[in-house]
Coordinates of C-alpha atoms and ligand atoms in Angstrom, one line a residue:
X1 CA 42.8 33.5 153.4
X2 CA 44.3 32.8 149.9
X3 CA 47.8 32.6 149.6
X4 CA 50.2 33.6 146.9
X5 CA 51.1 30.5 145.4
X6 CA 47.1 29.9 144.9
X7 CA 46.4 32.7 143.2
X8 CA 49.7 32.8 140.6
X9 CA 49.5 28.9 140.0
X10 CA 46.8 29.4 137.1
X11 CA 48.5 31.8 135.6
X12 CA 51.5 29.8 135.2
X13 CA 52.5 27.4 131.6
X14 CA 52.1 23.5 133.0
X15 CA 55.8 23.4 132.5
X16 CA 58.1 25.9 132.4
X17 CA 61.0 26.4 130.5
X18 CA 63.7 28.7 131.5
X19 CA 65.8 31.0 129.3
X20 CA 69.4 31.6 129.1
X21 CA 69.4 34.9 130.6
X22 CA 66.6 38.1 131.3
X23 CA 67.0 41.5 132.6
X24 CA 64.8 43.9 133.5
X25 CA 64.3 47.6 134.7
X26 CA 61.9 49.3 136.4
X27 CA 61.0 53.0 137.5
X28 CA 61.0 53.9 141.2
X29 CA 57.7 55.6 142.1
X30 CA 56.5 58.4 144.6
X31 CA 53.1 58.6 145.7
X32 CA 50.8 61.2 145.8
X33 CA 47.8 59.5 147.2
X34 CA 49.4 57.1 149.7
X35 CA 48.8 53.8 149.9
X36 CA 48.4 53.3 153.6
X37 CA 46.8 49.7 155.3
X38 CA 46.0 46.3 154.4
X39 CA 42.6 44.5 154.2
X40 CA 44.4 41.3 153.4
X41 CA 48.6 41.2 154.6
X42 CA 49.3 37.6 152.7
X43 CA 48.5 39.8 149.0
X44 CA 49.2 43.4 149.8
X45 CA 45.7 44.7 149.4
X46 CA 45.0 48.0 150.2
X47 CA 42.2 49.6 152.4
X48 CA 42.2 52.5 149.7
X49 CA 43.2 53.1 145.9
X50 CA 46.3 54.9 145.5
X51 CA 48.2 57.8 142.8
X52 CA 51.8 57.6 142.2
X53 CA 54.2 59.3 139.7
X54 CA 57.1 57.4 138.3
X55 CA 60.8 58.4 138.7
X56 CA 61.8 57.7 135.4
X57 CA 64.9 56.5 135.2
X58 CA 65.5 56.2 138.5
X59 CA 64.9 52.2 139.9
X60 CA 66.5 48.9 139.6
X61 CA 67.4 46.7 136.8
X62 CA 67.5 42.8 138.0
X63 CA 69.3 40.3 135.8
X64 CA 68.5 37.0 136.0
X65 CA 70.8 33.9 135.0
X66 CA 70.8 30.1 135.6
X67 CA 73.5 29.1 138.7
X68 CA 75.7 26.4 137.5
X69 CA 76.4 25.0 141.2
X70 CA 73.3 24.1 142.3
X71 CA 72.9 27.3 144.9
X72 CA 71.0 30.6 144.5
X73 CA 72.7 33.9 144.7
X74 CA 71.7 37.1 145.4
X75 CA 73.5 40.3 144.4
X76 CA 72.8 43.8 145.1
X77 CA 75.0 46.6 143.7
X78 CA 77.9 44.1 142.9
X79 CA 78.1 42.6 146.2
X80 CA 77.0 38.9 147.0
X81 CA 74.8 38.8 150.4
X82 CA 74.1 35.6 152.7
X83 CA 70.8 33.5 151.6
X84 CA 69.9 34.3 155.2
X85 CA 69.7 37.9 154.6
X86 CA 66.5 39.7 154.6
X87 CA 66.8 40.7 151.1
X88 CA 67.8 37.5 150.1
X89 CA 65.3 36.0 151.5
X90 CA 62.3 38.5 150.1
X91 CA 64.1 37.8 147.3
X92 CA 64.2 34.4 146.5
X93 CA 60.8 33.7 148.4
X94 CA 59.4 35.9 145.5
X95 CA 61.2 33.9 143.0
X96 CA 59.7 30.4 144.7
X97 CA 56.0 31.5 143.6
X98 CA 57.1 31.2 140.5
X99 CA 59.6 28.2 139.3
X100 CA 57.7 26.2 141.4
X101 CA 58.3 22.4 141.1
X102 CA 61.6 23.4 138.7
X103 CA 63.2 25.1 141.8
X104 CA 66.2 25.9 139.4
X105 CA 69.1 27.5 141.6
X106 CA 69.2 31.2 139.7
X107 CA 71.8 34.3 140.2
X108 CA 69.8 37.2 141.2
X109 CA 71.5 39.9 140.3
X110 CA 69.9 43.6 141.2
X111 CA 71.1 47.5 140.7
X112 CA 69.4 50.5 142.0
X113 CA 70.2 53.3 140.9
X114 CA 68.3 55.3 143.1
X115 CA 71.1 57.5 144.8
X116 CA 71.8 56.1 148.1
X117 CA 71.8 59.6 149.3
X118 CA 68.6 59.9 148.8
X119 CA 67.4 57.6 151.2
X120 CA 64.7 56.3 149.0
X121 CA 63.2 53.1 149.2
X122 CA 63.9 50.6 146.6
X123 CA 61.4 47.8 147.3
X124 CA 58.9 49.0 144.9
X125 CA 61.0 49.6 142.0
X126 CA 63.0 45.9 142.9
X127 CA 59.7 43.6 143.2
X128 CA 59.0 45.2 139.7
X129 CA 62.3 44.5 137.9
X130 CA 62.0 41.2 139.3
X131 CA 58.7 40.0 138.7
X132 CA 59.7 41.5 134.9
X133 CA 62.6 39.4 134.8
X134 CA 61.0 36.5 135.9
X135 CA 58.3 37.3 133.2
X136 CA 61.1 37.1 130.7
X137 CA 63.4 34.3 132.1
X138 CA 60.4 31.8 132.4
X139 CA 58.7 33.1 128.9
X140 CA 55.1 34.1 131.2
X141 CA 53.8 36.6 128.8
X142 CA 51.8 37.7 131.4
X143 CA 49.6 40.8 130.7
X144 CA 50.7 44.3 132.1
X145 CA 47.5 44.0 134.6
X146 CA 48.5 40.7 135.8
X147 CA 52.7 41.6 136.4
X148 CA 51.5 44.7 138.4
X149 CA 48.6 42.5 140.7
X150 CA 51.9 40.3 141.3
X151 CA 54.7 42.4 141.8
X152 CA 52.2 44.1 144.4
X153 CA 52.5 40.2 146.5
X154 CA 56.3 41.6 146.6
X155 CA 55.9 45.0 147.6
X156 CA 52.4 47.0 147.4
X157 CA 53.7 49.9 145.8
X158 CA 55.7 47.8 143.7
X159 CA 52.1 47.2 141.7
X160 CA 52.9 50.9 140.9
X161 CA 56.3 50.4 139.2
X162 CA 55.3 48.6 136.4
X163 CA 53.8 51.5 134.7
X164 CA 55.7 54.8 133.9
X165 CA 54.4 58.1 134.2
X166 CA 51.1 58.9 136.5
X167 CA 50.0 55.4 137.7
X168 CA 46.8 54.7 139.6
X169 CA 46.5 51.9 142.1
X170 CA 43.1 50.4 141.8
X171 CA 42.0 48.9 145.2
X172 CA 39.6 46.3 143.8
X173 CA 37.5 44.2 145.8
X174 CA 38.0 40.7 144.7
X175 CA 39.2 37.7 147.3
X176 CA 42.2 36.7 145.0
X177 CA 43.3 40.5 144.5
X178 CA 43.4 40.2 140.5
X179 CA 41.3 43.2 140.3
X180 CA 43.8 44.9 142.6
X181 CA 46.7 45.9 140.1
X182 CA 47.8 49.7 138.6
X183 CA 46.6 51.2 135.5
X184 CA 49.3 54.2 133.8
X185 CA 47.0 57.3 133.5
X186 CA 47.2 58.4 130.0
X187 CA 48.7 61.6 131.0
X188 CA 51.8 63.6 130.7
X189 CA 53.4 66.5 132.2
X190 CA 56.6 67.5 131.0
X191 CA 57.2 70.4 133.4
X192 CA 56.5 68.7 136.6
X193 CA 59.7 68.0 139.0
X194 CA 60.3 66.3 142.1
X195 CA 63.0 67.1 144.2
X196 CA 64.6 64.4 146.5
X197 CA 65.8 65.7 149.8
X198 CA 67.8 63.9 152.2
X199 CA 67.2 64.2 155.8
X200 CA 68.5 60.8 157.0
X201 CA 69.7 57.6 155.1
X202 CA 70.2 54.1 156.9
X203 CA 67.9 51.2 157.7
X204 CA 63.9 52.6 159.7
X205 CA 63.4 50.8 162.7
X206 CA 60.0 50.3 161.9
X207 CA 59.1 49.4 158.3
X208 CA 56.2 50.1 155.9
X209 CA 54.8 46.2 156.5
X210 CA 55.0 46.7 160.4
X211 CA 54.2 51.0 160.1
X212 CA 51.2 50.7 158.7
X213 CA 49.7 47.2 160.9
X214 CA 49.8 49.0 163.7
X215 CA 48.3 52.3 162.4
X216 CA 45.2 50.3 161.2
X217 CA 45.1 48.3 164.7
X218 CA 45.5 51.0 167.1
X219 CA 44.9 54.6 165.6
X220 CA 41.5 55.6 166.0
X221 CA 42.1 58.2 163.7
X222 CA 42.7 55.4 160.7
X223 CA 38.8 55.7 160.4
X224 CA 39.3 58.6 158.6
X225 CA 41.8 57.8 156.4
X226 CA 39.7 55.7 153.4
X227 CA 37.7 59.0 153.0
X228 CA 40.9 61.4 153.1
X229 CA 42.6 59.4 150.5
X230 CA 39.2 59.2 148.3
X231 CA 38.9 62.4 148.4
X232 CA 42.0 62.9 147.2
X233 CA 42.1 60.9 144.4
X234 CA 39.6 62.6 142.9
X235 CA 41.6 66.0 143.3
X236 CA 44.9 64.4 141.9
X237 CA 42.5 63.4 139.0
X238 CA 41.0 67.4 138.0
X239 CA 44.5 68.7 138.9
X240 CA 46.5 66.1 136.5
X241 CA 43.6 66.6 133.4
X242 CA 43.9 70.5 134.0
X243 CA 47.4 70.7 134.5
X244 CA 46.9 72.8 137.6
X245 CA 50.0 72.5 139.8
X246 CA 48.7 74.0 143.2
X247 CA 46.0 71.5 143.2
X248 CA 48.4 68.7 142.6
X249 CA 51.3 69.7 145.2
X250 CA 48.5 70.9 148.2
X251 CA 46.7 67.7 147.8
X252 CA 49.8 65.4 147.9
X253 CA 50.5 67.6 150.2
X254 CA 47.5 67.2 152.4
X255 CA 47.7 63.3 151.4
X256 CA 51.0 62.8 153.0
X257 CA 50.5 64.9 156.3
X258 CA 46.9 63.4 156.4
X259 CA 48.8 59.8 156.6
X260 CA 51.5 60.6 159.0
X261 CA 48.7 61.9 161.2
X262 CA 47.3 59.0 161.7
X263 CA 50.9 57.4 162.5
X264 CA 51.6 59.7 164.9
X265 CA 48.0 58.4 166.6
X266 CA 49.1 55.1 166.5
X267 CA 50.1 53.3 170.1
X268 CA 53.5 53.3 170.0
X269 CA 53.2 56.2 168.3
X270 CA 55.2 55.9 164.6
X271 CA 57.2 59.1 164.4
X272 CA 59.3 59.0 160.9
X273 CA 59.8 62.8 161.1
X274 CA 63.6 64.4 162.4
X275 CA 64.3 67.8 163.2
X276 CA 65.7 68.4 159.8
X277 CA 62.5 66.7 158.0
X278 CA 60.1 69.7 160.2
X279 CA 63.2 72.4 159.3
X280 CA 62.6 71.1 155.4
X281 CA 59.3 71.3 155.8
X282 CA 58.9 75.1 157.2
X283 CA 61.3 75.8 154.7
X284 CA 58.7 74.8 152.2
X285 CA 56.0 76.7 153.7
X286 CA 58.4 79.8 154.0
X287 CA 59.1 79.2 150.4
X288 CA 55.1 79.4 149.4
X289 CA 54.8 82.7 151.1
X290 CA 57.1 84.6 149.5
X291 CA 55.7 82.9 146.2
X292 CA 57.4 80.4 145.1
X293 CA 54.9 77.6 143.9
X294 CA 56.6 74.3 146.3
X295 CA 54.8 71.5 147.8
X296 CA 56.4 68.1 149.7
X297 CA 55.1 64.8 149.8
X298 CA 56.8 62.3 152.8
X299 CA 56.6 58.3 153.1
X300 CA 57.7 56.3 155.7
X301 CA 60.6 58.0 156.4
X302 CA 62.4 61.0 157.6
X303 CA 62.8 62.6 154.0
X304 CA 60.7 65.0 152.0
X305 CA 60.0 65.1 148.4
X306 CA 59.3 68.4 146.6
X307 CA 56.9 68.9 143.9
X308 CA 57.6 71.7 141.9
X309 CA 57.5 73.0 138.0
X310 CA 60.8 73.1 135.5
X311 CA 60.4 77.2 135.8
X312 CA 61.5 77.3 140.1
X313 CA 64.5 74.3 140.0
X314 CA 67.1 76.9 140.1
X315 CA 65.8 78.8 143.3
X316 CA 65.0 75.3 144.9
X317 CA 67.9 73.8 144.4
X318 CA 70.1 77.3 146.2
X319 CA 67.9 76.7 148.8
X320 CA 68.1 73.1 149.3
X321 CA 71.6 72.2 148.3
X322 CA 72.4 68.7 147.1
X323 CA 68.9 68.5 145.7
X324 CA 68.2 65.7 143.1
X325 CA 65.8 66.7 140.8
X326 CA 64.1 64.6 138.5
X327 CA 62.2 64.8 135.6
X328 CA 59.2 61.9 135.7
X329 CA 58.1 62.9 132.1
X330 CA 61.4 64.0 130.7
X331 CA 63.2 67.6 129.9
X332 CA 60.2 69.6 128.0
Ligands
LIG401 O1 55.0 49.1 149.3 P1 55.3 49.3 150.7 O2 54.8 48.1 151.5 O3 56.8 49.6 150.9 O4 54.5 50.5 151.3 C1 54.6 51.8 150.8 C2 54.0 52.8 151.7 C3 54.3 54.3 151.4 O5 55.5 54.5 150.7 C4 54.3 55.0 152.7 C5 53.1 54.9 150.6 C6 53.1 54.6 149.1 O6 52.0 54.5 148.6 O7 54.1 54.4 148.5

């Protein structure tokens, strides 16, 4: 197996020099092809390609600054955590594949502002500021290709949050995962709206990393899952080039029920889903009947995510109140 380090050494300057300061945002993303399993867990490369739109300005911005006492800090929304903490320690681990040899203490200093309330993750969006700011701080001039194949060794979907707008995963095949970064579809669609619910907020017992290990290793309906998503892709493809919403929002759709399927077949079984996520989600469907054009994509969580066009926001937001809507291409 390759590790990290191996693969980003090349692409580093023989000897770095660090800047005075860099800062850096980037978008959150929601997928609508998931990226679900691993064919190699030290690089974060996925079993299948994967379709993501970005949350525009929703994300993290990471600032990065030399620390004048010889010690790293890490900061998230203003408050200083513990070295030992699991963000810290994702965190500067990240930061160690790149200032190598230098290992120049740094303050890490990150901001999402993804509402809380959403309960959305954030690693996707924070792997991407970072490996930005790093990109910056240490004067890399790496290529887009290259910041997405790494920010995707912090987080996979982070490999998505370097582009704005429509962004496509590509799986690749190579051993070093170079070939396995995100492309931004040249594509826009100023209508579209997603809708962030909140069902639950606070920390999942079982994460994305562990979630989908044990799907691939014990669910017998995994096998299916590479076709499913291929499938998919393709229809996420015609819908976004023929701007035809009820393609988009059933395959998502499909995409993210297909996924938790084969959760729910794992051993433990991986439920994410509360009462109030399967409530939401009739709601949705009760919604569609009487004709208003709604679809809901899930990760690996208890939330739901509506997809929906500019002209329905005001009868989706009375009936899901506190409803953040976003715009991923802007107002039209
Ligand atoms: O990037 P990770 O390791 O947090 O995995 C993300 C997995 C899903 O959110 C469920 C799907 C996706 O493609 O974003």
């Amino acid at each position: 197996m390759i590790s990290k380090a191996q693969v980003i050494q090349p692409f580093l300057p023989a000897t770095l020099t660090p800047g005075e300061r860099a800062e850096a945002f980037a978008p959150s993303n929601i997928a609508l092809c998931k990226y679900w399993g691993k064919r190699d867990k030290e690089l974060n490369l996925p079993i299948n390609a994967s379709l993501s739109v970005s949350l525009a300005h929703l994300g993290s911005r990471t600032r990065i600054t030399p620390a004048l006492d010889g010690a790293d800090h890490v900061l998230l929304n203003g408050t200083e955590l513990t070295v030992d903490s699991s963000f810290s320690r994702k965190v500067i681990a990240f930061v160690d594949l790149f200032r190598g040899a230098l290992a120049q203490p740094l303050i890490i200093d990150t901001h999402n502002n993804i509402p809380t309330a959403a309960g959305l993750a954030s690693s996707a969006s924070g792997f991407a500021a970072l490996m930005l700011a790093l990109d910056q701080f240490y004067g890399l001039q790496l290529a887009p290709e290259q910041l997405s194949a790494f920010a995707r060794m912090g987080s996979g979907s982070a490999s998505r949050s370097i582009f704005t707008g429509f962004v496509e995963w590509q799986m690749g095949n190579r051993e070093d995962g170079m070939d396995s970064h995100a492309v931004q579809l040249p594509a826009t669609w100023p209508e579209l709206r997603i809708g962030l619910v909140k069902v639950a907020t606070g920390e999942k017992k079982v994460d994305s990393r562990a979630g989908m290990q044990r799907t691939v290793e014990t669910a017998h309906l995994y096998q299916s899952w590479p076709l499913q998503a291929a499938a998919d892709l393709t229809r996420l493809h015609d819908a976004i080039v023929e701007h035809n919403f009820e393609l988009l929002g059933a395959t998502a759709e499909q995409n993210a029920l297909s996924m938790h399927a084969t959760m729910i077949a794992s051993w433990p079984p991986l439920l994410y889903w509360q009462p109030e996520s399967v409530a939401a989600m009739q709601q949705v469907w009760a919604l569609r009947e009487q004709g208003v054009p709604v679809y809901f994509t899930m990760d690996a969580g208890p939330n739901l995510k509506l997809l929906f066009t500019a002209e329905h926001e005001s009868v989706l937001s009375a009936a899901f109140p506190g409803l953040e809507v976003v715009a991923p291409f802007g107002q039209p």
